[in-house]
Short mmCIF file of C-alpha atoms and ligand atoms in Angstrom, two decimals:
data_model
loop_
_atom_site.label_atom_id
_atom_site.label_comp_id
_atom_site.label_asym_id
_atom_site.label_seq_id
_atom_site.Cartn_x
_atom_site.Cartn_y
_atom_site.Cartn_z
CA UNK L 1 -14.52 16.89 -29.68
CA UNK L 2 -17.38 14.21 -28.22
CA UNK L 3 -16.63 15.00 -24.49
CA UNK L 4 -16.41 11.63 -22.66
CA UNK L 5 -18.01 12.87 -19.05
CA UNK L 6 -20.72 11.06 -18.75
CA UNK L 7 -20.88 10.64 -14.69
CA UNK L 8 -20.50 13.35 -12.04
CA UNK L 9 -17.86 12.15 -9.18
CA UNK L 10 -19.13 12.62 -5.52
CA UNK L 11 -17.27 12.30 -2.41
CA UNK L 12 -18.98 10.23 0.19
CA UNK L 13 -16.37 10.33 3.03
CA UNK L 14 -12.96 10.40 4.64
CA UNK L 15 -11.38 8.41 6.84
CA UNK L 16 -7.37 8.43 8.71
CA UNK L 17 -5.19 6.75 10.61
CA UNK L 18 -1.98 7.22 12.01
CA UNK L 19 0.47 4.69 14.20
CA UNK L 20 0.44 5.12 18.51
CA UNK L 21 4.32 5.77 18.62
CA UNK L 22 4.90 9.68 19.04
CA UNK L 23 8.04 10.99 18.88
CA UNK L 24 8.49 14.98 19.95
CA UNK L 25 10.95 17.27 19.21
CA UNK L 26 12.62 16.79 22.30
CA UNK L 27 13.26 13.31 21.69
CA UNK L 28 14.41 14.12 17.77
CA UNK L 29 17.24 16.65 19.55
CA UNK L 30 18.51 13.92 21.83
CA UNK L 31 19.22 12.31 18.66
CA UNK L 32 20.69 14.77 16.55
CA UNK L 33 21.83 18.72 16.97
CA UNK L 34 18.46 20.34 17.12
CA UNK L 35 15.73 22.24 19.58
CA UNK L 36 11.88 21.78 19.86
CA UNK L 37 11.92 25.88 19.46
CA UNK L 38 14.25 25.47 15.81
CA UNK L 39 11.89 22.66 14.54
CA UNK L 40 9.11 24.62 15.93
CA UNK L 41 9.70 28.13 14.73
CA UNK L 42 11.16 26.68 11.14
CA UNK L 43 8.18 24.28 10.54
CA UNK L 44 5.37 24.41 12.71
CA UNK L 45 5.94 20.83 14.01
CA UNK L 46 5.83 19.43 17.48
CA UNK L 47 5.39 15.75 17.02
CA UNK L 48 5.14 13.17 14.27
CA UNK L 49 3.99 9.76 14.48
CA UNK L 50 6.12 6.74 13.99
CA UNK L 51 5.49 3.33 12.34
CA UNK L 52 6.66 0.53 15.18
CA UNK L 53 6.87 -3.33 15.88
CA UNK L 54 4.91 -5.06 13.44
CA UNK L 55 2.65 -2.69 12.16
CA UNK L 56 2.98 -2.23 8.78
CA UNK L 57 2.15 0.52 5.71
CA UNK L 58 -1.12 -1.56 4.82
CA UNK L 59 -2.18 -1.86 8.30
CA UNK L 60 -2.53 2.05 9.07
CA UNK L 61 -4.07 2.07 4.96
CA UNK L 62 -6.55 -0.36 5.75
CA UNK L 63 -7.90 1.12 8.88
CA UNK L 64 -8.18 4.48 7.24
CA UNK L 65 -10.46 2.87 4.41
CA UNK L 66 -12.90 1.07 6.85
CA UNK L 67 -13.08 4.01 8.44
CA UNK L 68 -13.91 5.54 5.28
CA UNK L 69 -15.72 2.87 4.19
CA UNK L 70 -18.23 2.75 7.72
CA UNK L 71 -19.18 5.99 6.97
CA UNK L 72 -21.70 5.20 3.80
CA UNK L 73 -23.70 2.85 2.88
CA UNK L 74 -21.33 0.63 0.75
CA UNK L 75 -19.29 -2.33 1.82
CA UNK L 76 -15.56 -3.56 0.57
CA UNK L 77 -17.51 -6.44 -1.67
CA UNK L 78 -19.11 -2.81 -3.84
CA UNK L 79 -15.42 -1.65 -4.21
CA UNK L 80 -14.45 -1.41 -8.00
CA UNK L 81 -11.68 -0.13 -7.82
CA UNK L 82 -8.63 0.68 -5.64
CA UNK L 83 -6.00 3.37 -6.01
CA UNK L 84 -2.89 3.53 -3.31
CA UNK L 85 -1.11 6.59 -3.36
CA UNK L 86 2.55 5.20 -1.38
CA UNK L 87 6.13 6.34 -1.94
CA UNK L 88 6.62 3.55 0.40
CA UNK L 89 5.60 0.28 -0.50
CA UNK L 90 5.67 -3.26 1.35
CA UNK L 91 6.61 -4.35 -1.81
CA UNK L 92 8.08 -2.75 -5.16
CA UNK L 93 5.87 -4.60 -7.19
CA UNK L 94 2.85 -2.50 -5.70
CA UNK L 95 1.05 -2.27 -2.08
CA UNK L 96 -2.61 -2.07 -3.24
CA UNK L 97 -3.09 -6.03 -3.79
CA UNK L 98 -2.78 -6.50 -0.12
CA UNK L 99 -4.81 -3.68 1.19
CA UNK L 100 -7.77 -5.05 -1.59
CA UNK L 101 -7.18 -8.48 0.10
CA UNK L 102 -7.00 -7.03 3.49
CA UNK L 103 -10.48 -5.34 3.33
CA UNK L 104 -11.77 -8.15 1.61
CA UNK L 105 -12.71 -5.68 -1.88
CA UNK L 106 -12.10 -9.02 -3.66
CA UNK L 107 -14.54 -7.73 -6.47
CA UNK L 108 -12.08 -4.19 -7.41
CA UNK L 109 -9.00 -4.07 -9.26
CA UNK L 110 -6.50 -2.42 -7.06
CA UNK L 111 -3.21 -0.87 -7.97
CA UNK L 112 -0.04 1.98 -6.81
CA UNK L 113 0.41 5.72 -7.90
CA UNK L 114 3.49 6.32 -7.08
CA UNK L 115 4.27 10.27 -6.86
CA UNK L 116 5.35 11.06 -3.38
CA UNK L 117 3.21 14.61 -1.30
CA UNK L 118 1.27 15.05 -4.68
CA UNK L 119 0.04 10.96 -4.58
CA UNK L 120 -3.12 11.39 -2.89
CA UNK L 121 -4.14 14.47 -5.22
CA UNK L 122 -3.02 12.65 -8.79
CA UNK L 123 -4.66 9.18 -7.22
CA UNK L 124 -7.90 11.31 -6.49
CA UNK L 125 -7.84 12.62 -10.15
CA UNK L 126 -6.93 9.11 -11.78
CA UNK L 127 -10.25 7.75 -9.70
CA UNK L 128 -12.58 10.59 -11.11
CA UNK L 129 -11.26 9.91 -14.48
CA UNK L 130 -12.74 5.98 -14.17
CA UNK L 131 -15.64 7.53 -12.67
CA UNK L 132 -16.59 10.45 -14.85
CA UNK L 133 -16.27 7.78 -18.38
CA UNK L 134 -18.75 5.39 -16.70
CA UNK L 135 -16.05 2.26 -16.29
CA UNK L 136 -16.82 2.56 -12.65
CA UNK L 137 -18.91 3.07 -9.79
CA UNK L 138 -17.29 3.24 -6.55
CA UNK L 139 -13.71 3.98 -5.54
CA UNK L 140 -11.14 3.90 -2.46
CA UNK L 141 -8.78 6.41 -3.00
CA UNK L 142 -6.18 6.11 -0.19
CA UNK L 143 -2.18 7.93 0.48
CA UNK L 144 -0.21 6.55 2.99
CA UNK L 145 2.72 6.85 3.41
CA UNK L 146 5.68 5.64 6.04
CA UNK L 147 8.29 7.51 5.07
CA UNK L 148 10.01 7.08 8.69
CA UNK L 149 11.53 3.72 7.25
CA UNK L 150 13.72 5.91 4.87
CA UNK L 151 14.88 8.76 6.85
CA UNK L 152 18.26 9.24 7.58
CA UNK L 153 17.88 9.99 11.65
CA UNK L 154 21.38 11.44 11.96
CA UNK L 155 20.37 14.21 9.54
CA UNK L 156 18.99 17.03 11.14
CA UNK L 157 18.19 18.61 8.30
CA UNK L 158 15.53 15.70 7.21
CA UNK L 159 14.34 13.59 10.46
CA UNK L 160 12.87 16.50 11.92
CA UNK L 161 10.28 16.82 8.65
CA UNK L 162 8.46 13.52 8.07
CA UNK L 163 5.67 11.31 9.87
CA UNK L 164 3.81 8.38 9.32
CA UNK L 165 -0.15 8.01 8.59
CA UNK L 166 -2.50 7.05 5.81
CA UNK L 167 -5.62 9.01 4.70
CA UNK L 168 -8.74 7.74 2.81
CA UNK L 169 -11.82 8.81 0.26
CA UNK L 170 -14.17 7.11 -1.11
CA UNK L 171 -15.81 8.45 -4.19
CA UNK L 172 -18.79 7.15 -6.03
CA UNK L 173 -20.36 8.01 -9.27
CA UNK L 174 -23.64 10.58 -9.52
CA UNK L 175 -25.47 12.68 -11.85
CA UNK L 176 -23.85 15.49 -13.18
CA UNK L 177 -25.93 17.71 -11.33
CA UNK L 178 -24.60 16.68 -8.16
CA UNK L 179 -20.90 16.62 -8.87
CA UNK L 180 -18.47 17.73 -6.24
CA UNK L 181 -14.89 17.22 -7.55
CA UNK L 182 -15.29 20.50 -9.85
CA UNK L 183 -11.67 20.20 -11.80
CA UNK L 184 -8.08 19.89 -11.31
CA UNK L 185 -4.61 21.11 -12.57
CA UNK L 186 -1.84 18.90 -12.45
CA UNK L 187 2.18 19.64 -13.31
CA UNK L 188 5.62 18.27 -13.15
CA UNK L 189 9.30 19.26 -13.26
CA UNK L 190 11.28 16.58 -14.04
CA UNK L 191 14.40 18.84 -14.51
CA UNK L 192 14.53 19.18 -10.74
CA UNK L 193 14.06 15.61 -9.92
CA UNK L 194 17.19 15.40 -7.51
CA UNK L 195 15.97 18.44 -5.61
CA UNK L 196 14.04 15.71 -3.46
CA UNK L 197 14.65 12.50 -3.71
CA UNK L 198 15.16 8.56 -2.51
CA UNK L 199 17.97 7.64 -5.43
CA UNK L 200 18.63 4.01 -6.17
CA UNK L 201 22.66 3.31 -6.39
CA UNK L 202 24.37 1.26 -8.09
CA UNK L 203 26.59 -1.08 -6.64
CA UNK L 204 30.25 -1.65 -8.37
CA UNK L 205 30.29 -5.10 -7.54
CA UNK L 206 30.46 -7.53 -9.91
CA UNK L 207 26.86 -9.33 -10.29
CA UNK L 208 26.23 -12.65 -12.24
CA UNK L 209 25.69 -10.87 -15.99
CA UNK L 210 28.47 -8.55 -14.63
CA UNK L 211 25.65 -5.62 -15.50
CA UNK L 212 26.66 -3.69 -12.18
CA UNK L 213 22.93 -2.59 -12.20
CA UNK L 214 23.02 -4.37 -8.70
CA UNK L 215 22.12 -1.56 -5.59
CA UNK L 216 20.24 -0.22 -3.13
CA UNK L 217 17.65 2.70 -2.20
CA UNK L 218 19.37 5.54 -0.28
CA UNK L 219 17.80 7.73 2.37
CA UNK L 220 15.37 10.39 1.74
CA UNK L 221 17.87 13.59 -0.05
CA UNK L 222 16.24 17.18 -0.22
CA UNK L 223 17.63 20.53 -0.95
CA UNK L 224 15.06 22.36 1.48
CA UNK L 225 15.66 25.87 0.36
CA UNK L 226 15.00 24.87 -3.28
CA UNK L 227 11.97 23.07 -2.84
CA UNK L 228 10.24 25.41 -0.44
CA UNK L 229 11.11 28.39 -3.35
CA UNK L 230 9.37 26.28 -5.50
CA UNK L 231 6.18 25.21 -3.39
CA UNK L 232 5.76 29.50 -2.46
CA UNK L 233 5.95 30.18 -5.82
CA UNK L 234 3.87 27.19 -8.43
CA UNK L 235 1.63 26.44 -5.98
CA UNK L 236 -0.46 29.79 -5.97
CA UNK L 237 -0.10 29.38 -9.59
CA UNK L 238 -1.72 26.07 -9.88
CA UNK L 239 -4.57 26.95 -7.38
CA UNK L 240 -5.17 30.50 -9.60
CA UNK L 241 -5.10 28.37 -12.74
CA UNK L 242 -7.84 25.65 -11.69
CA UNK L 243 -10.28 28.75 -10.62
CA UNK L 244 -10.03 30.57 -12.76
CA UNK L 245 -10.82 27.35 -15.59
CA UNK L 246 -13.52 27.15 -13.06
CA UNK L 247 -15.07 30.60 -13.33
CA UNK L 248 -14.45 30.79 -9.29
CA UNK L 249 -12.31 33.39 -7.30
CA UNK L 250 -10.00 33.27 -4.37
CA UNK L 251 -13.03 34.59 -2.45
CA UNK L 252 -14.91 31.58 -2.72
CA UNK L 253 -13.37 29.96 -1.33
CA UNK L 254 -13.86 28.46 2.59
CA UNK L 255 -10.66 26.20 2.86
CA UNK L 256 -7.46 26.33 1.82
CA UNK L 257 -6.13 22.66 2.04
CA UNK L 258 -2.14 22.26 1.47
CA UNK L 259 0.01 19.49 1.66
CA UNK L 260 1.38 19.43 5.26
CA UNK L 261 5.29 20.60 4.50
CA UNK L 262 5.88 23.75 6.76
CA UNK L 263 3.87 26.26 8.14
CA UNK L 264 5.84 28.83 6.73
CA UNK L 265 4.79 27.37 3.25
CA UNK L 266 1.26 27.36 4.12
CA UNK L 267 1.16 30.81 5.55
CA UNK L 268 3.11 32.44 2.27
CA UNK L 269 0.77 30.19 -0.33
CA UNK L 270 -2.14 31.89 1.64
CA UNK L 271 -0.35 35.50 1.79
CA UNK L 272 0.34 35.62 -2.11
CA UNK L 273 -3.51 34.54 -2.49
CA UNK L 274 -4.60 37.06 0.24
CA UNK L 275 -6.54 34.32 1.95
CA UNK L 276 -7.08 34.70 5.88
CA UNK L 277 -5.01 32.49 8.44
CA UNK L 278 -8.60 31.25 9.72
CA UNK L 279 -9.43 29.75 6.06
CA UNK L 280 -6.18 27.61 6.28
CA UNK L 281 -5.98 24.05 7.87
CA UNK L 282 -2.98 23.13 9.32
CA UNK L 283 -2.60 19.78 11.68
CA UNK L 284 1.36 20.14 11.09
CA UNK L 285 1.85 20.16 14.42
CA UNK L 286 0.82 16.48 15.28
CA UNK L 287 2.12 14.55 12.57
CA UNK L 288 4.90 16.60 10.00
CA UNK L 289 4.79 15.60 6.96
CA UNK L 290 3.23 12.44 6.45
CA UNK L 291 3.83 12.65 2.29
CA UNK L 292 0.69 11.26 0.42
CA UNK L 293 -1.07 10.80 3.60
CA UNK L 294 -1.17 14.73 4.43
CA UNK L 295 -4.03 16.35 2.43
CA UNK L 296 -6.77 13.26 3.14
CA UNK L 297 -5.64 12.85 7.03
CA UNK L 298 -5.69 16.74 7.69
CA UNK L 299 -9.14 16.79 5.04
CA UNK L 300 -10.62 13.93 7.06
CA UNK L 301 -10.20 16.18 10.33
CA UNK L 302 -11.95 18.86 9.34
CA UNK L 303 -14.54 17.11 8.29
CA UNK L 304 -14.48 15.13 11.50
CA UNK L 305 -14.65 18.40 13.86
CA UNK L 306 -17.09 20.08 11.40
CA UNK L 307 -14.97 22.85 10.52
CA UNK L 308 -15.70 21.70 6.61
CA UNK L 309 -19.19 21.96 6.55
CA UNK L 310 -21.74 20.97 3.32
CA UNK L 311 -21.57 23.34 0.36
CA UNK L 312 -17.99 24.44 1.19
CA UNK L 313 -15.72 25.16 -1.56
CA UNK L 314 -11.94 23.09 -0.50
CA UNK L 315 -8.89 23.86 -2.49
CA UNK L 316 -6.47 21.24 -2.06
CA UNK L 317 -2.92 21.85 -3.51
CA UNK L 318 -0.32 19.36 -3.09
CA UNK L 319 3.64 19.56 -3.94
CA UNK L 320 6.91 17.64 -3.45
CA UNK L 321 9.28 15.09 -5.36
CA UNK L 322 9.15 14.74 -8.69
CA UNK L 323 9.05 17.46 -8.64
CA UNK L 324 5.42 17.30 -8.66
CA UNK L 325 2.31 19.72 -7.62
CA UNK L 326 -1.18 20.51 -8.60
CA UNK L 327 -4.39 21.48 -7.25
CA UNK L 328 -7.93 20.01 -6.82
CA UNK L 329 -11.08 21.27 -5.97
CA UNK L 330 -13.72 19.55 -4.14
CA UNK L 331 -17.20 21.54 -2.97
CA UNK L 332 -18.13 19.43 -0.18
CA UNK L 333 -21.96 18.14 0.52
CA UNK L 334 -21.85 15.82 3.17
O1 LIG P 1 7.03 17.19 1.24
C1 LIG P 1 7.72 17.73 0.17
C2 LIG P 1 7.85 19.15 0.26
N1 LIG P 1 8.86 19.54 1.22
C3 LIG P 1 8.99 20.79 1.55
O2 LIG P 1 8.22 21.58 1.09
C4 LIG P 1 10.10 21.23 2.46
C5 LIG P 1 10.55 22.61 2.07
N2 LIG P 1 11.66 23.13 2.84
C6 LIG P 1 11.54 23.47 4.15
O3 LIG P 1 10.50 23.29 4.74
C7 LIG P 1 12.70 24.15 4.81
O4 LIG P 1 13.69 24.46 3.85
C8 LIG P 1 13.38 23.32 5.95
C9 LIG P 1 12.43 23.24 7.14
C10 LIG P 1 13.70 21.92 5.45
C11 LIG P 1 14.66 23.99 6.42
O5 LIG P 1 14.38 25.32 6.87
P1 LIG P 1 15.27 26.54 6.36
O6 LIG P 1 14.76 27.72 7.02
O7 LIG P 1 15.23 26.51 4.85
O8 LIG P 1 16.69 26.17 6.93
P2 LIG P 1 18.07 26.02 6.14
O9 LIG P 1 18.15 24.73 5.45
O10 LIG P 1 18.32 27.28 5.35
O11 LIG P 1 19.09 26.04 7.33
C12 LIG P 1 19.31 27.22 8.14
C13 LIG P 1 20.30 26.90 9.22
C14 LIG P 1 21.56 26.20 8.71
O12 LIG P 1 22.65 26.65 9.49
P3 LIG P 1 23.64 27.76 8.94
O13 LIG P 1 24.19 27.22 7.65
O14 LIG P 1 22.80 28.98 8.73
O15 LIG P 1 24.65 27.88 10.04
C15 LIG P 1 21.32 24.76 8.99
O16 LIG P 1 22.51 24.02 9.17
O17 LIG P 1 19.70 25.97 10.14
C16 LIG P 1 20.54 24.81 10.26
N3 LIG P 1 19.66 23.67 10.46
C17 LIG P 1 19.24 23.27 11.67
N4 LIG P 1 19.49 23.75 12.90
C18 LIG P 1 18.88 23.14 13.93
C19 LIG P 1 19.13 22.86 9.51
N5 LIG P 1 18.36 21.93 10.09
C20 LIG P 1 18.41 22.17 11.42
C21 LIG P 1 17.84 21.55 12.54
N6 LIG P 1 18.08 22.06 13.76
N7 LIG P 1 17.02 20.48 12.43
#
């Protein structure tokens, strides 16, 4: 088969942004029957930031991309095309309209991926897909998430996990030669759907057609034992499947990037792989789990503080609803 790569994808730069309001443990266990040592010792978190007043989803997503953005030589105007990773939209219809007209990228089409911690990931491998056939040139490929706005605060088992925040990359098309998004492995569950979940209900009342399909969103739902068996257990799986299609080894690699859930999950994904504690970046602490916004906000850091340095090898792995998980590997040349 005619393979229809004709463009290498290169990564030109990060950006992140998260809201001021920071709520600690201790505040979360005035709320609700917990401790800063449970939440601690369980997940690894301290503090999470929270989306207040009238700051909204495409606020925190817009600064993220001009940060992004003032990092290369490109403008909003050379935008093509615009990918939102959300689980939490401003609007149902899609989010990424207003973030195109709020950075003024009137030229690129802009539109939602909707698949919840593995969003920023699928987004990043949609993008390189446009790229890689030749349809375009440069691309914003952001996850943010507020996921605040549907947590149940009187259940401890959930409002202790999440935070807000929005990450961004923007990738641009190359020679093959200089490629740096090497490959990808994606996968889904769909069996285990209501393992994790935000479930739309219907309403008995009578509506106008009488089609009861009136309702309303719930909170945020999650079996937590089920879904951290299942990140422990695909997710080394997914990240030995893409090297090895790769021809690379655990060994190569510098940084082991997961989706911010728990540090116990990050620690076992990295035991199973025998990859050292110092190769693993973790920035649980500060923010939870901020969903989409998780691998690009903790990637951008790193980047940031120069821990990821050119020619390193990143394995990024996310997981979460859907239920959803995959891997992508990025060899970063700044
Ligand atoms: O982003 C998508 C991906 N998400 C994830 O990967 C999350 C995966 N799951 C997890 O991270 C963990 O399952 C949790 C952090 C959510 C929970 O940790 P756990 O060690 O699995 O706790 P558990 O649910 O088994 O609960 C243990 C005990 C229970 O009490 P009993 O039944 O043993 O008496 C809970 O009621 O801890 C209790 N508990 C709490 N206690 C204090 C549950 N939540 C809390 C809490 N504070 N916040």
């Amino acid at each position: 088969m005619k393979s229809s790569i004709t463009q290498g994808v290169k990564m030109l730069a990060t950006g992140s942004a998260v809201p001021d309001l920071c709520i600690n443990n201790e505040l979360i266990s005035n709320i609700v029957d917990t401790s800063d040592e449970w939440i601690f010792n369980r997940t690894g978190i301290k503090e999470r930031r929270i989306l207040s007043g009238s700051t909204s989803l495409i606020d925190i997503a817009a600064l993220a991309s001009i940060q992004a953005l003032d990092k290369t030589n490109i403008n909003a105007l050379d935008l093509d095309l615009i990918i939102l990773a959300t689980s939490t939209p401003n609007d149902l219809f899609g989010s990424a309209s207003q973030l195109q007209a709020k950075i003024g990228a009137s030229r690129a089409i802009a539109f939602d991926i909707t698949a919840a911690c593995s969003g920023f990931l699928i987004a990043m491998v949609t993008a390189a897909q446009f790229i890689q056939n030749g349809s375009y040139n440069n691309v914003l490929v952001v996850g943010a998430d507020v996921l605040s706005k549907w947590t149940d605060w009187s259940d401890r088992r959930t409002c202790i996990l999440f935070g807000d925040g929005a990450g961004a990359a923007i990738l641009q098309s190359c020679s093959l030669l200089e490629n740096n998004i090497l490959g990808f492995n994606l996968n889904t569950n769909g069996q285990k759907f209501d393992q994790l979940n935000i479930q739309y209900e219907y309403s008995k009342k009578e509506d106008l057609f009488s089609t009861g399909i009136k309702g309303n969103f719930k909170y945020i739902t999650m079996n937590g034992k089920e879904v951290y068996k299942f990140a422990v257990s695909k997710v080394p799986q997914s990240i030995q499947c893409c090297l090895s299609s790769l021809n690379l080894s655990v060994k190569q690699i510098n940084w082991l990037l997961l989706h911010q859930a728990n540090e116990r999950i990050l620690n076992a994904v990295a035991s199973r792989l025998m990859i050292p504690s110092e190769k693993v970046i973790s920035n649980l602490s500060k923010y939870g789990n901020t969903s989409a916004a998780s691998i690009p906000l903790a990637l951008n850091e790193a980047i940031e503080d120069s821990r990821i340095q050119s020619g390193d090898l990143v394995v990024m792995s996310g997981f979460g609803a859907g239920l959803t998980w995959g891997t992508l590997i990025l060899r970063w040349n700044a």
